[in-house]
Amino acid sequence: RDERNDILAVADWGQKLSFYHLSGKQIGKDRVLNFDPCCISYFTKGEYLLLGGSDRQVSLFTRDGVRLGTVGEQSSWVWTCKVKPDSNYVVIGCQDGTISFYQLIFSTVHGLYKDRYAYRDNMTDVIVQHLITEQKVRIKGRELVKKIAIYKNRLAIQLPEKILIYELYSDDSADMYYRVKEKIIKKFECNLLVVCSDHIILCQEKRLQCLSFSGVKEREWLMESLIRYIKVIGGPPGREGLLVGLKNGQILKIFVDNALAIVLLKQSTAVRCLDMSASRNKLAVVDENDTCLVYDIHTKELLFQEPNANSVAWNTQCEDMLCFSGGGYLNIKASNFPVHQQKLQGFVVGYNGSKIFCLHVFSMSAVEVPQSAPMYQYLERKMFKEAYQIACLGVTDADWRELAMEALEGLEFETAKKAFTRVRDLRYLELISSIEDRKKHGENSNDLFLADVYAYQGKFHEAAKLYKRSGRENLALEMYSDLRMFDHAKEFLGSGDPKDTKMLIKKQADWAKDINEPKAAVEMYLSAGEHMKAIEISGDHGWVDMLIEIARKLDKAEREPLAKCAFYFKQLDNPGYAAETYMKVGDLKALVQLHVETHHWEEAFALSEKRPEFKDEVYVPYAQWLAENDRFEEAQKAFHKAGRQREAVRVLEQLTHNAVVESRFNDAAYYYWMLSMQCLDIAQENEGQQTEMLQKFHHFQHLAEVYHVYHFIQRYTEEPFSFHLPETLFNISRFLLHSLTKETPLGISKVNTLLALAKQSKALGAYKLARYAYDKLQGLQIPERFQKSVELGSLTIRSKPFHDSEELVPLCYRCSTNNPLLNNLGNVCINCRQPFIFSASSYEVLHLVEFYLEDGITDEEAVALIDLEAPRVSKRENKWQEMMSDHAQSLRLDDSTDIIEDDDPFTAKLSFEQGGSEFVPVVVSRAVLRSMSRRDVLIKRWPRPLRWQYFRSLLPDASITMCPSCFQMFHTEDYELLILQHNCCPFCRR
């Protein structure tokens, strides 16, 4: 029983050998024995089987039952045989009482050619191993393998009764698939077996036989002594060469197609191992004294010998390198250099590049051996090309760099370039390329080349010496300057060339700047005349004193450095020094910009008055600054002053829009009034835009009035308490409703207007108007907070009479017609179409009638005629009082003043044709003007291109005041109260 593998081997007296698994299943087929078995025994590991019996011998079988051979023959039947555990010792017991003890020796059967190694496994199989790719292939057999030979794509296996020749399927160097090419069915006895492309070579003691693959003997060689070593050294197919070593020390070369053997050399000791170099110029021999001897094949000269060798192999890629093993060491020798040793167990059988093939016991391995040692041996002798060849076999990156540096120092640029390419060092490759270019242009100073190399390697002092020896001190100066080694650089300044001195100081200053010593750098830059760099460093560090010192020393013609100083002064918030610098240069434009940037407006205005061409540069930024600081009205005036009318208008338009959006309707009214006056200014200055600007003027005046009025409505609806009398709110909402007949401006709510009108109408007894307002509100979207109030008002108003209080009905002072509270025509009389003039505070209709001048009468003449003061006869002396001031023009009448007589020429002009739909204005002549009293007339003195407007008071006992700025009319008592409250006109804020 094989206990390790759970297999039973059964030998019966039916002369059969069978194998079973413990499960009862038979393994393989029965083997015929041809004798009666008496004993059977497994080896410990179960790889072999011993069997003995009536054939009077013990035979060795494989685990599959293949007979390998006889262990020992006896004189009687063998009754028992046993294997010593974990060993190769066998004991046999016979019928006659004899006990025999044997040791089995399993020899290594193998073959090697370059990177292919074939060896026997399990006595019947052959494994071929590719030593580079580590691939293996097994060729199974059922007979004992006696000999193996391998060569290129051929494999020969000798079995007990035949020789099998295999070939590779393809020529691929990595192919591992073998197939049978030929079979030689013949029993051969030989010591060594060699295979070639078309032949096999058998070695029998002193005899060599050459057989074709068909088994025909073609040639035979008989040697003088025993053949100890045989090796195929290559050659054309059918004409290969063999290297043969004999016991008597003779070494021969034999060609398979030649019957004559060539004696290469003869030595005194027996040959153990042989190899020939790649170019077949040298021969390495290991003799029986463990000495490795190397000969020159052509001269037969012994080149060198080394002790402690048991095998030797030349490097297939390098002519001068070989390795040999012995004494537990691997020895590598290059040319005539000393041997390099490292520990290695086994026999060297091949050497390819950096790989050494070593056989240790039964295993073959490829050992990667760095070639650093032989490379450095070549480098020591300055043999750079040979060192490069060794390095190509396999060295580390550090070794490549060392080779590159040594070759570069030895000026072997080609080798250095290849080595630096291997380590990808672009810096040194650029240096080599530069040197090669210089050589092409005729430069041939090796000292200069070597100096450059030393400089690149950091050997600066050696480089400087070589530069000096070559007469190129300037290169040494430049090198030390770049390295900031200024003390060494000064040694190479030569005869005090000022250019070199300046360059050195400049570089020293650069270095001081880089190492964060700016003060020293500034001083050096100044001494080198590099003012700009000194200024930049001083400015970056905020050294104002240093900067002004530099600026004062500079000539005014040096505009760029001075401008840089001024720039830093501005950046460092020192406008005084900046102004001084600009004055020195004479750059007034930059000075103006400085004042503007620092917001020193007084200085900027003074400069612009002296130089009017800078007006735009001052006022436009000033206006923008005012706008940024929320001083928009001043900004608008500044734009206007700068002549930038469009910007002025744009600022006002933006202000107005913002005021409306933010519900600041009082401000919106004021801005619209300013906008209208701005348009009037533009129309005055630009005739081409006159029509457009006048249209805008009237539109903006209208919007100013609308927003001024809506301000009170908005306060009434939004705030909990009202500051106005019900009559005032009633008049305001009526006026606003009549002003919104065409369009509703942004921000104005019709709901608020109608709600205020409805509430005040109801409170004052104008029930018809209130009902109209509530009905209108029903068709509008009412905010939720007003809905209940509107619904309640709509219901309660229906309980009131459907008419308005007569006290509230407005009177036309031209035709004395009572106008309805709701007027579809707007704010004009329904009878004479005369526009109503309203008080700008209470919005009652004022007792004023506008009149126009006849053609040909100028404004100046009309004022002169009115000022003639030709009063009509009255019963009493008139006690009129006229008050004129910058803020108002007032007309006050005493209580005791007599009523004007009825024969007034102006009264006659008030008549018009009844029933007409067109407005007929009151036009007066010079005579009528002369009859007027200055105290009865109010004049809106509009600037050109507008005409003045004239108004006549029809009730002298009621005093009216007109603002001289915006020309709005007020009852005098209301105006005085508003002035006391606001300290200005409520409309134009004068």
JSON list of N, CA, C and O in Angstrom, two decimals, residues 613-630:
[
{"chain": "A", "resi": 613, "resn": "GLU", "atom": "N", "xyz": [-8.98, 122.57, -20.25]},
{"chain": "A", "resi": 613, "resn": "GLU", "atom": "CA", "xyz": [-9.05, 121.31, -20.99]},
{"chain": "A", "resi": 613, "resn": "GLU", "atom": "C", "xyz": [-9.22, 120.11, -20.06]},
{"chain": "A", "resi": 613, "resn": "GLU", "atom": "O", "xyz": [-9.56, 119.01, -20.49]},
{"chain": "A", "resi": 614, "resn": "PHE", "atom": "N", "xyz": [-8.95, 120.32, -18.75]},
{"chain": "A", "resi": 614, "resn": "PHE", "atom": "CA", "xyz": [-9.10, 119.22, -17.78]},
{"chain": "A", "resi": 614, "resn": "PHE", "atom": "C", "xyz": [-10.46, 119.23, -17.10]},
{"chain": "A", "resi": 614, "resn": "PHE", "atom": "O", "xyz": [-10.67, 118.52, -16.11]},
{"chain": "A", "resi": 615, "resn": "LYS", "atom": "N", "xyz": [-11.37, 120.04, -17.62]},
{"chain": "A", "resi": 615, "resn": "LYS", "atom": "CA", "xyz": [-12.69, 120.18, -16.98]},
{"chain": "A", "resi": 615, "resn": "LYS", "atom": "C", "xyz": [-13.41, 118.82, -16.91]},
{"chain": "A", "resi": 615, "resn": "LYS", "atom": "O", "xyz": [-13.95, 118.43, -15.88]},
{"chain": "A", "resi": 616, "resn": "ASP", "atom": "N", "xyz": [-13.39, 118.10, -18.05]},
{"chain": "A", "resi": 616, "resn": "ASP", "atom": "CA", "xyz": [-14.06, 116.78, -18.08]},
{"chain": "A", "resi": 616, "resn": "ASP", "atom": "C", "xyz": [-13.41, 115.81, -17.11]},
{"chain": "A", "resi": 616, "resn": "ASP", "atom": "O", "xyz": [-14.10, 115.04, -16.43]},
{"chain": "A", "resi": 617, "resn": "GLU", "atom": "N", "xyz": [-12.07, 115.84, -17.04]},
{"chain": "A", "resi": 617, "resn": "GLU", "atom": "CA", "xyz": [-11.36, 114.90, -16.17]},
{"chain": "A", "resi": 617, "resn": "GLU", "atom": "C", "xyz": [-11.68, 115.13, -14.69]},
{"chain": "A", "resi": 617, "resn": "GLU", "atom": "O", "xyz": [-11.48, 114.25, -13.86]},
{"chain": "A", "resi": 618, "resn": "VAL", "atom": "N", "xyz": [-12.14, 116.34, -14.36]},
{"chain": "A", "resi": 618, "resn": "VAL", "atom": "CA", "xyz": [-12.43, 116.66, -12.96]},
{"chain": "A", "resi": 618, "resn": "VAL", "atom": "C", "xyz": [-13.91, 116.45, -12.65]},
{"chain": "A", "resi": 618, "resn": "VAL", "atom": "O", "xyz": [-14.28, 115.71, -11.73]},
{"chain": "A", "resi": 619, "resn": "TYR", "atom": "N", "xyz": [-14.77, 117.11, -13.42]},
{"chain": "A", "resi": 619, "resn": "TYR", "atom": "CA", "xyz": [-16.19, 117.14, -13.05]},
{"chain": "A", "resi": 619, "resn": "TYR", "atom": "C", "xyz": [-16.90, 115.80, -13.26]},
{"chain": "A", "resi": 619, "resn": "TYR", "atom": "O", "xyz": [-17.80, 115.45, -12.49]},
{"chain": "A", "resi": 620, "resn": "VAL", "atom": "N", "xyz": [-16.53, 115.07, -14.30]},
{"chain": "A", "resi": 620, "resn": "VAL", "atom": "CA", "xyz": [-17.19, 113.78, -14.52]},
{"chain": "A", "resi": 620, "resn": "VAL", "atom": "C", "xyz": [-16.90, 112.81, -13.38]},
{"chain": "A", "resi": 620, "resn": "VAL", "atom": "O", "xyz": [-17.82, 112.24, -12.79]},
{"chain": "A", "resi": 621, "resn": "PRO", "atom": "N", "xyz": [-15.61, 112.60, -12.99]},
{"chain": "A", "resi": 621, "resn": "PRO", "atom": "CA", "xyz": [-15.36, 111.73, -11.83]},
{"chain": "A", "resi": 621, "resn": "PRO", "atom": "C", "xyz": [-15.99, 112.28, -10.54]},
{"chain": "A", "resi": 621, "resn": "PRO", "atom": "O", "xyz": [-16.44, 111.51, -9.69]},
{"chain": "A", "resi": 622, "resn": "TYR", "atom": "N", "xyz": [-16.00, 113.62, -10.41]},
{"chain": "A", "resi": 622, "resn": "TYR", "atom": "CA", "xyz": [-16.61, 114.23, -9.22]},
{"chain": "A", "resi": 622, "resn": "TYR", "atom": "C", "xyz": [-18.09, 113.87, -9.14]},
{"chain": "A", "resi": 622, "resn": "TYR", "atom": "O", "xyz": [-18.60, 113.49, -8.09]},
{"chain": "A", "resi": 623, "resn": "ALA", "atom": "N", "xyz": [-18.75, 113.98, -10.29]},
{"chain": "A", "resi": 623, "resn": "ALA", "atom": "CA", "xyz": [-20.17, 113.64, -10.33]},
{"chain": "A", "resi": 623, "resn": "ALA", "atom": "C", "xyz": [-20.39, 112.17, -10.00]},
{"chain": "A", "resi": 623, "resn": "ALA", "atom": "O", "xyz": [-21.31, 111.80, -9.26]},
{"chain": "A", "resi": 624, "resn": "GLN", "atom": "N", "xyz": [-19.52, 111.31, -10.56]},
{"chain": "A", "resi": 624, "resn": "GLN", "atom": "CA", "xyz": [-19.65, 109.87, -10.28]},
{"chain": "A", "resi": 624, "resn": "GLN", "atom": "C", "xyz": [-19.41, 109.59, -8.80]},
{"chain": "A", "resi": 624, "resn": "GLN", "atom": "O", "xyz": [-20.09, 108.76, -8.19]},
{"chain": "A", "resi": 625, "resn": "TRP", "atom": "N", "xyz": [-18.45, 110.28, -8.21]},
{"chain": "A", "resi": 625, "resn": "TRP", "atom": "CA", "xyz": [-18.17, 110.11, -6.78]},
{"chain": "A", "resi": 625, "resn": "TRP", "atom": "C", "xyz": [-19.36, 110.54, -5.94]},
{"chain": "A", "resi": 625, "resn": "TRP", "atom": "O", "xyz": [-19.74, 109.88, -4.98]},
{"chain": "A", "resi": 626, "resn": "LEU", "atom": "N", "xyz": [-19.96, 111.67, -6.32]},
{"chain": "A", "resi": 626, "resn": "LEU", "atom": "CA", "xyz": [-21.16, 112.14, -5.60]},
{"chain": "A", "resi": 626, "resn": "LEU", "atom": "C", "xyz": [-22.28, 111.12, -5.70]},
{"chain": "A", "resi": 626, "resn": "LEU", "atom": "O", "xyz": [-22.98, 110.84, -4.72]},
{"chain": "A", "resi": 627, "resn": "ALA", "atom": "N", "xyz": [-22.45, 110.56, -6.92]},
{"chain": "A", "resi": 627, "resn": "ALA", "atom": "CA", "xyz": [-23.51, 109.58, -7.11]},
{"chain": "A", "resi": 627, "resn": "ALA", "atom": "C", "xyz": [-23.26, 108.33, -6.27]},
{"chain": "A", "resi": 627, "resn": "ALA", "atom": "O", "xyz": [-24.18, 107.77, -5.67]},
{"chain": "A", "resi": 628, "resn": "GLU", "atom": "N", "xyz": [-21.98, 107.90, -6.21]},
{"chain": "A", "resi": 628, "resn": "GLU", "atom": "CA", "xyz": [-21.64, 106.72, -5.41]},
{"chain": "A", "resi": 628, "resn": "GLU", "atom": "C", "xyz": [-21.89, 106.96, -3.92]},
{"chain": "A", "resi": 628, "resn": "GLU", "atom": "O", "xyz": [-22.13, 106.01, -3.17]},
{"chain": "A", "resi": 629, "resn": "ASN", "atom": "N", "xyz": [-21.81, 108.22, -3.50]},
{"chain": "A", "resi": 629, "resn": "ASN", "atom": "CA", "xyz": [-22.02, 108.55, -2.10]},
{"chain": "A", "resi": 629, "resn": "ASN", "atom": "C", "xyz": [-23.44, 109.06, -1.84]},
{"chain": "A", "resi": 629, "resn": "ASN", "atom": "O", "xyz": [-23.68, 109.78, -0.87]},
{"chain": "A", "resi": 630, "resn": "ASP", "atom": "N", "xyz": [-24.35, 108.71, -2.73]},
{"chain": "A", "resi": 630, "resn": "ASP", "atom": "CA", "xyz": [-25.78, 109.02, -2.58]},
{"chain": "A", "resi": 630, "resn": "ASP", "atom": "C", "xyz": [-26.06, 110.52, -2.60]},
{"chain": "A", "resi": 630, "resn": "ASP", "atom": "O", "xyz": [-27.08, 110.98, -2.08]}
]
